[in-house]
Amino acid sequence: QKEVEQDPGPLSVPEGAIVSLNCTYSNSAFQYFMWYRQYSRKGPELLMYTYSSGNKEDGRFTAQVDKSSKYISLFIRDSQPSDSATYLCAMNYGQNFVFGPGTRLSVLP
Amino acid sequence: DVKVTQSSRYLVKRTGEKVFLECVQDMDHENMFWYRQDPGLGLRLIYFSYDVKMKEKGDIPEGYSVSREKKERFSLILESASTNQTSMYLCASRIRDRVSYEQFFGPGTRLTVL
């Protein structure tokens, strides 16, 4: 079993849709949970992070962590064509970082 | 504005060549990382460096070596390039802090080995 698994996609949605991106993990030692966004031909950039179970909201984005189920999600409301990118979940404890394989999202105008 | 730069965006090399990929960060970060990114496999850690002249193997170090002579520069070396090393290579840096979670990535180098 991989340490972090992520829905592979690709995912295509119409503009304005609500998008749900998900990851599961197996190591209960993970402390920080992150979502990176990677546009085509660019490096990943941190979008959001959470430290504990619960929800964190930033504009149209909500990150959700359920440590008991070892499950994290990123919700995008009112999705825009500019949200089209690959989304990678990531998690760490100390110096150990693990990234999911990424979900490629296309938001169609 | 933080910045991580990589020496080349695209690189084409022949099997058996020695390849150097350079990464420079201007944030005075102690930690630096080299990843390769392949479809369906995500980011896999090749090597990382805690500080100058320090290095640790990641998950897939075979066929690679690294050099960190200055704090701002971290080089990845493919001793004898092979076709299975065709990939996107990403460099990242991070401040050394036990509660720090964010890595800053460069734009990547897409390497093709023929």
PDB file of C-alpha atoms in Angstrom, chain A residues 20 28 46 53 55 70 76 95 98 100:
ATOM      1  CA  SER A  20     -13.851  17.706  -4.410  1.00  0.00           C
ATOM      2  CA  SER A  28      -0.671   8.282  11.599  1.00  0.00           C
ATOM      3  CA  LEU A  46       1.476  25.756  -1.652  1.00  0.00           C
ATOM      4  CA  SER A  53      -8.501  17.611  12.073  1.00  0.00           C
ATOM      5  CA  ASN A  55     -11.897  22.463   8.219  1.00  0.00           C
ATOM      6  CA  LYS A  70      -6.760   9.232   7.566  1.00  0.00           C
ATOM      7  CA  ILE A  76     -13.225  24.311  -4.572  1.00  0.00           C
ATOM      8  CA  GLN A  95      11.765  16.304   7.904  1.00  0.00           C
ATOM      9  CA  VAL A  98       5.297  12.638   1.204  1.00  0.00           C
ATOM     10  CA  GLY A 100       0.396  12.245  -3.537  1.00  0.00           C
TER      11      GLY A 100
END
